[in-house]
Amino acid sequence: MTNPSSLLREHALAFRSLHVPGRPLLLPNAWDVASARLVEDAGAGAVATTSAGVAWALGAADGERLDRERAPAVVAGIAGAVRVPVTADVESGWADDPAGVARTVLAAGAVGVNIEDALHGPGPAPLRPVAEQAARIAAARGAADAAGVPLFVNARVDTLLRGAGGVGDTLERASAYLAAGADGIFVPGAVDPETVRELAGGIDAPLNVLAGPGAPPAGELAALGVARVSVGSGIAQAAHALVRRAARELLGTGTYGAQDAGLDYGTLNTLMGEGR
């Protein structure tokens, strides 16, 4: 029988190896066991969670509305249901301070985490101060190192997404986060080719961008030096749009057209019934 800690380390090393500039890791983000197994079945080398998708599945709004009990339980369920490495979007660490972040990052069996520097809720500042965020990243790195797990810490820089700075500010934050122990840098809001090229050239670590409708195809992002492409809550949004469309059709016209493209019952049942 495989030792759980040995398997976690094996998955962590495998996950690290997937971050190659010019040949990016493509992550169709999942939000529950069913979506994770479908992503794995599609051929993904790893499964990433979406914090928004997880929150919605639990009946909560996105933006630090979940606690360190409910959200990690979903991630743990996903990690136990697939054979490939799992990386979790843990927002800002599901904790108020660095010590809490340290307790969070290994709680769910993921071998990678996204830790964002955005602040949610009331207050004038859209982002945490650099030193404060660096301390949270250092806490995550220290906890993983102490456990002997080469956790991939993906530091999310929300300057562009939140309109809180330009490329220069993003590069400054990225440098501080890498010095604190981050392994990669995630910059949502960067899809303009010249911006992406500048970020990839200025960050001495794998660059992750958030893509979706309107963004350059993954092949073009690869040519710009991107090492990881994720879609965040995009697939969850598309799935929920189908639910609403099918429900409105049935209640409005009594017809079933929106269900035509549904997966075969037997296929889904077999996939969900497979042992892991």
mmCIF file of C-alpha atoms in Angstrom:
data_model
loop_
_atom_site.group_PDB
_atom_site.id
_atom_site.type_symbol
_atom_site.label_atom_id
_atom_site.label_comp_id
_atom_site.label_asym_id
_atom_site.label_seq_id
_atom_site.Cartn_x
_atom_site.Cartn_y
_atom_site.Cartn_z
ATOM 1 C CA MET A 1 0.000 0.000 0.000
ATOM 2 C CA THR A 2 1.309 3.469 -0.944
ATOM 3 C CA ASN A 3 2.161 5.735 1.979
ATOM 4 C CA PRO A 4 -0.145 8.812 1.829
ATOM 5 C CA SER A 5 2.721 11.239 2.511
ATOM 6 C CA SER A 6 4.829 9.535 -0.144
ATOM 7 C CA LEU A 7 1.991 9.841 -2.664
ATOM 8 C CA LEU A 8 1.522 13.523 -1.777
ATOM 9 C CA ARG A 9 5.217 14.181 -2.392
ATOM 10 C CA GLU A 10 5.105 12.231 -5.659
ATOM 11 C CA HIS A 11 2.115 14.253 -6.848
ATOM 12 C CA ALA A 12 3.782 17.494 -5.771
ATOM 13 C CA LEU A 13 6.913 16.756 -7.776
ATOM 14 C CA ALA A 14 4.854 15.696 -10.786
ATOM 15 C CA PHE A 15 2.802 18.882 -10.570
ATOM 16 C CA ARG A 16 5.923 21.049 -10.440
ATOM 17 C CA SER A 17 7.261 19.422 -13.587
ATOM 18 C CA LEU A 18 4.160 20.456 -15.553
ATOM 19 C CA HIS A 19 5.022 24.178 -15.401
ATOM 20 C CA VAL A 20 7.015 24.753 -18.578
ATOM 21 C CA PRO A 21 7.162 28.203 -20.232
ATOM 22 C CA GLY A 22 6.106 27.821 -23.842
ATOM 23 C CA ARG A 23 4.355 24.516 -23.129
ATOM 24 C CA PRO A 24 1.813 25.611 -20.532
ATOM 25 C CA LEU A 25 -0.140 23.473 -18.117
ATOM 26 C CA LEU A 26 -3.807 23.821 -19.098
ATOM 27 C CA LEU A 27 -6.225 23.737 -16.173
ATOM 28 C CA PRO A 28 -9.997 23.450 -16.693
ATOM 29 C CA ASN A 29 -11.000 24.402 -13.140
ATOM 30 C CA ALA A 30 -13.370 22.128 -11.206
ATOM 31 C CA TRP A 31 -15.616 22.809 -8.231
ATOM 32 C CA ASP A 32 -16.776 19.389 -6.996
ATOM 33 C CA VAL A 33 -15.985 15.690 -7.371
ATOM 34 C CA ALA A 34 -18.119 15.244 -10.488
ATOM 35 C CA SER A 35 -16.533 18.143 -12.371
ATOM 36 C CA ALA A 36 -13.067 17.038 -11.225
ATOM 37 C CA ARG A 37 -13.545 13.524 -12.554
ATOM 38 C CA LEU A 38 -14.808 14.900 -15.847
ATOM 39 C CA VAL A 39 -11.738 17.136 -16.112
ATOM 40 C CA GLU A 40 -9.466 14.184 -15.353
ATOM 41 C CA ASP A 41 -11.336 12.000 -17.846
ATOM 42 C CA ALA A 42 -10.814 14.675 -20.515
ATOM 43 C CA GLY A 43 -7.063 14.130 -20.162
ATOM 44 C CA ALA A 44 -5.951 16.890 -17.807
ATOM 45 C CA GLY A 45 -2.571 16.346 -16.193
ATOM 46 C CA ALA A 46 -3.812 18.011 -13.005
ATOM 47 C CA VAL A 47 -7.044 19.309 -11.511
ATOM 48 C CA ALA A 48 -7.376 22.878 -10.225
ATOM 49 C CA THR A 49 -10.238 24.111 -8.103
ATOM 50 C CA THR A 50 -12.030 27.426 -8.479
ATOM 51 C CA SER A 51 -12.835 29.212 -5.231
ATOM 52 C CA ALA A 52 -15.870 30.868 -6.801
ATOM 53 C CA GLY A 53 -17.195 27.554 -8.109
ATOM 54 C CA VAL A 54 -16.667 25.868 -4.740
ATOM 55 C CA ALA A 55 -18.405 28.728 -2.935
ATOM 56 C CA TRP A 56 -21.384 28.650 -5.281
ATOM 57 C CA ALA A 57 -21.695 24.873 -4.938
ATOM 58 C CA LEU A 58 -21.916 25.385 -1.176
ATOM 59 C CA GLY A 59 -24.531 28.122 -1.517
ATOM 60 C CA ALA A 60 -22.182 30.995 -0.689
ATOM 61 C CA ALA A 61 -20.911 34.018 -2.581
ATOM 62 C CA ASP A 62 -17.303 34.184 -3.716
ATOM 63 C CA GLY A 63 -14.822 36.449 -1.942
ATOM 64 C CA GLU A 64 -13.594 35.010 1.357
ATOM 65 C CA ARG A 65 -17.092 33.891 2.437
ATOM 66 C CA LEU A 66 -16.026 30.345 3.290
ATOM 67 C CA ASP A 67 -14.177 29.196 6.382
ATOM 68 C CA ARG A 68 -11.282 26.797 6.926
ATOM 69 C CA GLU A 69 -13.649 23.889 7.511
ATOM 70 C CA ARG A 70 -16.094 23.817 4.590
ATOM 71 C CA ALA A 71 -13.857 24.820 1.690
ATOM 72 C CA PRO A 72 -10.951 22.444 2.456
ATOM 73 C CA ALA A 73 -13.443 19.604 2.814
ATOM 74 C CA VAL A 74 -14.466 20.098 -0.820
ATOM 75 C CA VAL A 75 -10.825 20.161 -1.931
ATOM 76 C CA ALA A 76 -10.119 17.011 0.088
ATOM 77 C CA GLY A 77 -13.034 15.263 -1.601
ATOM 78 C CA ILE A 78 -11.677 16.207 -5.007
ATOM 79 C CA ALA A 79 -8.122 15.144 -4.132
ATOM 80 C CA GLY A 80 -9.412 11.774 -2.982
ATOM 81 C CA ALA A 81 -11.513 11.258 -6.101
ATOM 82 C CA VAL A 82 -8.890 11.705 -8.840
ATOM 83 C CA ARG A 83 -5.534 10.127 -9.614
ATOM 84 C CA VAL A 84 -3.825 13.285 -10.871
ATOM 85 C CA PRO A 85 -2.342 16.091 -8.741
ATOM 86 C CA VAL A 86 -4.751 18.690 -7.360
ATOM 87 C CA THR A 87 -4.040 22.382 -6.853
ATOM 88 C CA ALA A 88 -6.443 24.452 -4.768
ATOM 89 C CA ASP A 89 -7.527 28.057 -4.991
ATOM 90 C CA VAL A 90 -7.455 28.965 -1.289
ATOM 91 C CA GLU A 91 -8.234 32.678 -1.839
ATOM 92 C CA SER A 92 -6.008 34.507 0.682
ATOM 93 C CA GLY A 93 -5.507 31.381 2.761
ATOM 94 C CA TRP A 94 -8.909 31.044 4.470
ATOM 95 C CA ALA A 95 -7.296 32.615 7.515
ATOM 96 C CA ASP A 96 -6.806 35.973 9.205
ATOM 97 C CA ASP A 97 -3.057 35.726 9.759
ATOM 98 C CA PRO A 98 0.070 33.921 8.495
ATOM 99 C CA ALA A 99 -0.205 31.244 11.192
ATOM 100 C CA GLY A 100 -3.695 30.426 9.960
ATOM 101 C CA VAL A 101 -2.464 30.250 6.378
ATOM 102 C CA ALA A 102 0.211 27.783 7.494
ATOM 103 C CA ARG A 103 -2.506 25.537 8.955
ATOM 104 C CA THR A 104 -4.645 25.817 5.817
ATOM 105 C CA VAL A 105 -2.330 24.998 2.964
ATOM 106 C CA LEU A 106 -1.803 21.301 3.651
ATOM 107 C CA ALA A 107 -5.193 20.601 5.206
ATOM 108 C CA ALA A 108 -6.905 19.274 2.110
ATOM 109 C CA GLY A 109 -4.399 17.061 0.319
ATOM 110 C CA ALA A 110 -3.656 19.476 -2.525
ATOM 111 C CA VAL A 111 -0.094 19.776 -3.833
ATOM 112 C CA GLY A 112 -0.470 23.330 -5.057
ATOM 113 C CA VAL A 113 -2.216 26.444 -3.774
ATOM 114 C CA ASN A 114 -3.141 29.837 -5.181
ATOM 115 C CA ILE A 115 -2.812 32.568 -2.545
ATOM 116 C CA GLU A 116 -4.169 35.950 -3.608
ATOM 117 C CA ASP A 117 -3.271 39.425 -2.386
ATOM 118 C CA ALA A 118 -6.727 40.945 -2.920
ATOM 119 C CA LEU A 119 -8.664 42.242 0.054
ATOM 120 C CA HIS A 120 -12.415 41.611 0.219
ATOM 121 C CA GLY A 121 -15.011 43.478 2.185
ATOM 122 C CA PRO A 122 -15.130 47.115 3.330
ATOM 123 C CA GLY A 123 -12.020 49.232 3.251
ATOM 124 C CA PRO A 124 -10.237 51.574 0.847
ATOM 125 C CA ALA A 125 -7.338 49.300 -0.122
ATOM 126 C CA PRO A 126 -7.997 46.690 -2.838
ATOM 127 C CA LEU A 127 -4.800 44.763 -2.057
ATOM 128 C CA ARG A 128 -2.873 43.692 1.036
ATOM 129 C CA PRO A 129 0.376 45.541 1.692
ATOM 130 C CA VAL A 130 3.281 43.723 0.051
ATOM 131 C CA ALA A 131 5.045 42.866 3.308
ATOM 132 C CA GLU A 132 1.856 41.462 4.816
ATOM 133 C CA GLN A 133 1.196 39.272 1.797
ATOM 134 C CA ALA A 134 4.820 38.143 1.674
ATOM 135 C CA ALA A 135 4.495 36.983 5.285
ATOM 136 C CA ARG A 136 1.486 34.857 4.369
ATOM 137 C CA ILE A 137 3.377 33.282 1.478
ATOM 138 C CA ALA A 138 6.389 32.634 3.703
ATOM 139 C CA ALA A 139 4.111 30.921 6.226
ATOM 140 C CA ALA A 140 2.729 28.631 3.517
ATOM 141 C CA ARG A 141 6.230 27.823 2.299
ATOM 142 C CA GLY A 142 7.473 27.108 5.807
ATOM 143 C CA ALA A 143 4.568 24.809 6.643
ATOM 144 C CA ALA A 144 5.026 22.815 3.444
ATOM 145 C CA ASP A 145 8.791 22.534 3.891
ATOM 146 C CA ALA A 146 8.361 21.401 7.489
ATOM 147 C CA ALA A 147 6.002 18.681 6.294
ATOM 148 C CA GLY A 148 8.410 17.584 3.562
ATOM 149 C CA VAL A 149 5.931 18.394 0.785
ATOM 150 C CA PRO A 150 7.257 20.434 -2.181
ATOM 151 C CA LEU A 151 3.989 22.376 -2.365
ATOM 152 C CA PHE A 152 3.703 24.627 -5.437
ATOM 153 C CA VAL A 153 2.821 28.046 -4.050
ATOM 154 C CA ASN A 154 1.259 30.118 -6.804
ATOM 155 C CA ALA A 155 1.202 33.757 -5.674
ATOM 156 C CA ARG A 156 -1.707 35.597 -7.217
ATOM 157 C CA VAL A 157 -1.100 39.276 -7.934
ATOM 158 C CA ASP A 158 -4.369 41.178 -8.387
ATOM 159 C CA THR A 159 -2.978 44.555 -9.423
ATOM 160 C CA LEU A 160 -4.365 44.380 -12.966
ATOM 161 C CA LEU A 161 -7.603 42.620 -12.045
ATOM 162 C CA ARG A 162 -8.449 45.157 -9.345
ATOM 163 C CA GLY A 163 -7.112 48.212 -11.160
ATOM 164 C CA ALA A 164 -4.567 48.695 -8.386
ATOM 165 C CA GLY A 165 -1.436 49.151 -10.467
ATOM 166 C CA GLY A 166 0.259 48.488 -13.772
ATOM 167 C CA VAL A 167 2.867 46.062 -15.029
ATOM 168 C CA GLY A 168 5.633 47.674 -12.975
ATOM 169 C CA ASP A 169 3.653 47.306 -9.751
ATOM 170 C CA THR A 170 2.861 43.713 -10.680
ATOM 171 C CA LEU A 171 6.525 42.905 -11.244
ATOM 172 C CA GLU A 172 7.490 44.478 -7.910
ATOM 173 C CA ARG A 173 4.929 42.400 -6.048
ATOM 174 C CA ALA A 174 5.923 39.269 -7.954
ATOM 175 C CA SER A 175 9.566 39.759 -6.981
ATOM 176 C CA ALA A 176 8.678 40.179 -3.298
ATOM 177 C CA TYR A 177 6.456 37.095 -3.312
ATOM 178 C CA LEU A 178 9.102 34.956 -4.987
ATOM 179 C CA ALA A 179 11.631 36.097 -2.399
ATOM 180 C CA ALA A 180 9.160 35.005 0.283
ATOM 181 C CA GLY A 181 8.982 31.480 -1.129
ATOM 182 C CA ALA A 182 6.439 31.472 -3.948
ATOM 183 C CA ASP A 183 7.092 29.107 -6.860
ATOM 184 C CA GLY A 184 4.924 30.738 -9.510
ATOM 185 C CA ILE A 185 3.085 33.983 -10.183
ATOM 186 C CA PHE A 186 -0.573 34.196 -11.207
ATOM 187 C CA VAL A 187 -1.721 37.460 -12.803
ATOM 188 C CA PRO A 188 -5.449 37.434 -13.604
ATOM 189 C CA GLY A 189 -6.474 40.307 -15.830
ATOM 190 C CA ALA A 190 -3.428 39.939 -18.079
ATOM 191 C CA VAL A 191 -4.496 38.753 -21.538
ATOM 192 C CA ASP A 192 -3.218 41.523 -23.803
ATOM 193 C CA PRO A 193 -0.315 39.900 -25.691
ATOM 194 C CA GLU A 194 2.178 42.699 -25.029
ATOM 195 C CA THR A 195 1.329 42.762 -21.337
ATOM 196 C CA VAL A 196 1.657 38.993 -21.088
ATOM 197 C CA ARG A 197 4.977 39.061 -22.941
ATOM 198 C CA GLU A 198 6.313 41.765 -20.602
ATOM 199 C CA LEU A 199 5.216 39.827 -17.516
ATOM 200 C CA ALA A 200 6.673 36.555 -18.759
ATOM 201 C CA GLY A 201 9.976 38.259 -19.500
ATOM 202 C CA GLY A 202 10.092 40.126 -16.204
ATOM 203 C CA ILE A 203 9.127 37.329 -13.810
ATOM 204 C CA ASP A 204 11.774 34.749 -12.952
ATOM 205 C CA ALA A 205 9.227 31.975 -12.351
ATOM 206 C CA PRO A 206 6.369 30.217 -14.158
ATOM 207 C CA LEU A 207 3.663 32.695 -15.181
ATOM 208 C CA ASN A 208 -0.012 31.727 -14.839
ATOM 209 C CA VAL A 209 -2.694 33.709 -16.656
ATOM 210 C CA LEU A 210 -6.470 33.534 -16.459
ATOM 211 C CA ALA A 211 -8.080 32.902 -19.831
ATOM 212 C CA GLY A 212 -11.576 32.645 -21.223
ATOM 213 C CA PRO A 213 -13.755 33.995 -24.034
ATOM 214 C CA GLY A 214 -11.973 36.901 -25.674
ATOM 215 C CA ALA A 215 -8.505 35.874 -24.512
ATOM 216 C CA PRO A 216 -5.849 34.609 -26.949
ATOM 217 C CA PRO A 217 -5.912 30.828 -27.501
ATOM 218 C CA ALA A 218 -3.621 28.748 -25.315
ATOM 219 C CA GLY A 219 -1.181 28.262 -28.200
ATOM 220 C CA GLU A 220 -0.665 32.010 -28.531
ATOM 221 C CA LEU A 221 -0.201 32.386 -24.778
ATOM 222 C CA ALA A 222 2.392 29.607 -24.948
ATOM 223 C CA ALA A 223 4.342 31.519 -27.578
ATOM 224 C CA LEU A 224 4.397 34.522 -25.218
ATOM 225 C CA GLY A 225 6.138 32.449 -22.532
ATOM 226 C CA VAL A 226 3.191 31.495 -20.325
ATOM 227 C CA ALA A 227 3.681 28.349 -18.221
ATOM 228 C CA ARG A 228 0.140 27.843 -16.935
ATOM 229 C CA VAL A 229 -3.327 28.718 -18.236
ATOM 230 C CA SER A 230 -6.390 28.388 -16.033
ATOM 231 C CA VAL A 231 -10.004 29.390 -16.614
ATOM 232 C CA GLY A 232 -11.131 30.126 -13.060
ATOM 233 C CA SER A 233 -14.877 30.030 -12.640
ATOM 234 C CA GLY A 234 -15.541 30.055 -16.386
ATOM 235 C CA ILE A 235 -16.590 26.419 -16.771
ATOM 236 C CA ALA A 236 -18.714 26.583 -13.616
ATOM 237 C CA GLN A 237 -20.440 29.667 -15.017
ATOM 238 C CA ALA A 238 -21.111 27.853 -18.290
ATOM 239 C CA ALA A 239 -22.526 24.833 -16.437
ATOM 240 C CA HIS A 240 -24.803 26.990 -14.296
ATOM 241 C CA ALA A 241 -25.953 28.894 -17.384
ATOM 242 C CA LEU A 242 -27.099 25.576 -18.844
ATOM 243 C CA VAL A 243 -29.044 24.767 -15.666
ATOM 244 C CA ARG A 244 -30.839 28.100 -15.830
ATOM 245 C CA ARG A 245 -31.506 27.819 -19.555
ATOM 246 C CA ALA A 246 -32.914 24.281 -19.248
ATOM 247 C CA ALA A 247 -35.047 25.205 -16.245
ATOM 248 C CA ARG A 248 -36.466 28.311 -17.935
ATOM 249 C CA GLU A 249 -37.199 26.361 -21.103
ATOM 250 C CA LEU A 250 -39.081 23.640 -19.236
ATOM 251 C CA LEU A 251 -41.027 26.116 -17.105
ATOM 252 C CA GLY A 252 -41.668 28.499 -19.991
ATOM 253 C CA THR A 253 -42.397 26.365 -23.036
ATOM 254 C CA GLY A 254 -42.540 22.870 -21.604
ATOM 255 C CA THR A 255 -39.799 21.715 -23.982
ATOM 256 C CA TYR A 256 -36.420 20.052 -23.427
ATOM 257 C CA GLY A 257 -34.051 21.306 -26.117
ATOM 258 C CA ALA A 258 -31.409 22.576 -23.713
ATOM 259 C CA GLN A 259 -30.905 19.018 -22.505
ATOM 260 C CA ASP A 260 -30.013 17.676 -25.963
ATOM 261 C CA ALA A 261 -26.256 17.990 -25.459
ATOM 262 C CA GLY A 262 -26.283 16.270 -22.075
ATOM 263 C CA LEU A 263 -23.838 13.486 -21.299
ATOM 264 C CA ASP A 264 -25.153 9.948 -21.499
ATOM 265 C CA TYR A 265 -26.471 8.685 -18.156
ATOM 266 C CA GLY A 266 -24.476 5.453 -18.350
ATOM 267 C CA THR A 267 -21.251 7.281 -19.150
ATOM 268 C CA LEU A 268 -21.602 9.600 -16.178
ATOM 269 C CA ASN A 269 -22.731 6.865 -13.821
ATOM 270 C CA THR A 270 -19.796 4.672 -14.757
ATOM 271 C CA LEU A 271 -17.301 7.511 -14.386
ATOM 272 C CA MET A 272 -18.598 8.488 -10.957
ATOM 273 C CA GLY A 273 -18.733 4.876 -9.810
ATOM 274 C CA GLU A 274 -15.125 4.087 -10.594
ATOM 275 C CA GLY A 275 -13.017 3.428 -7.522
ATOM 276 C CA ARG A 276 -10.095 5.713 -6.826
#
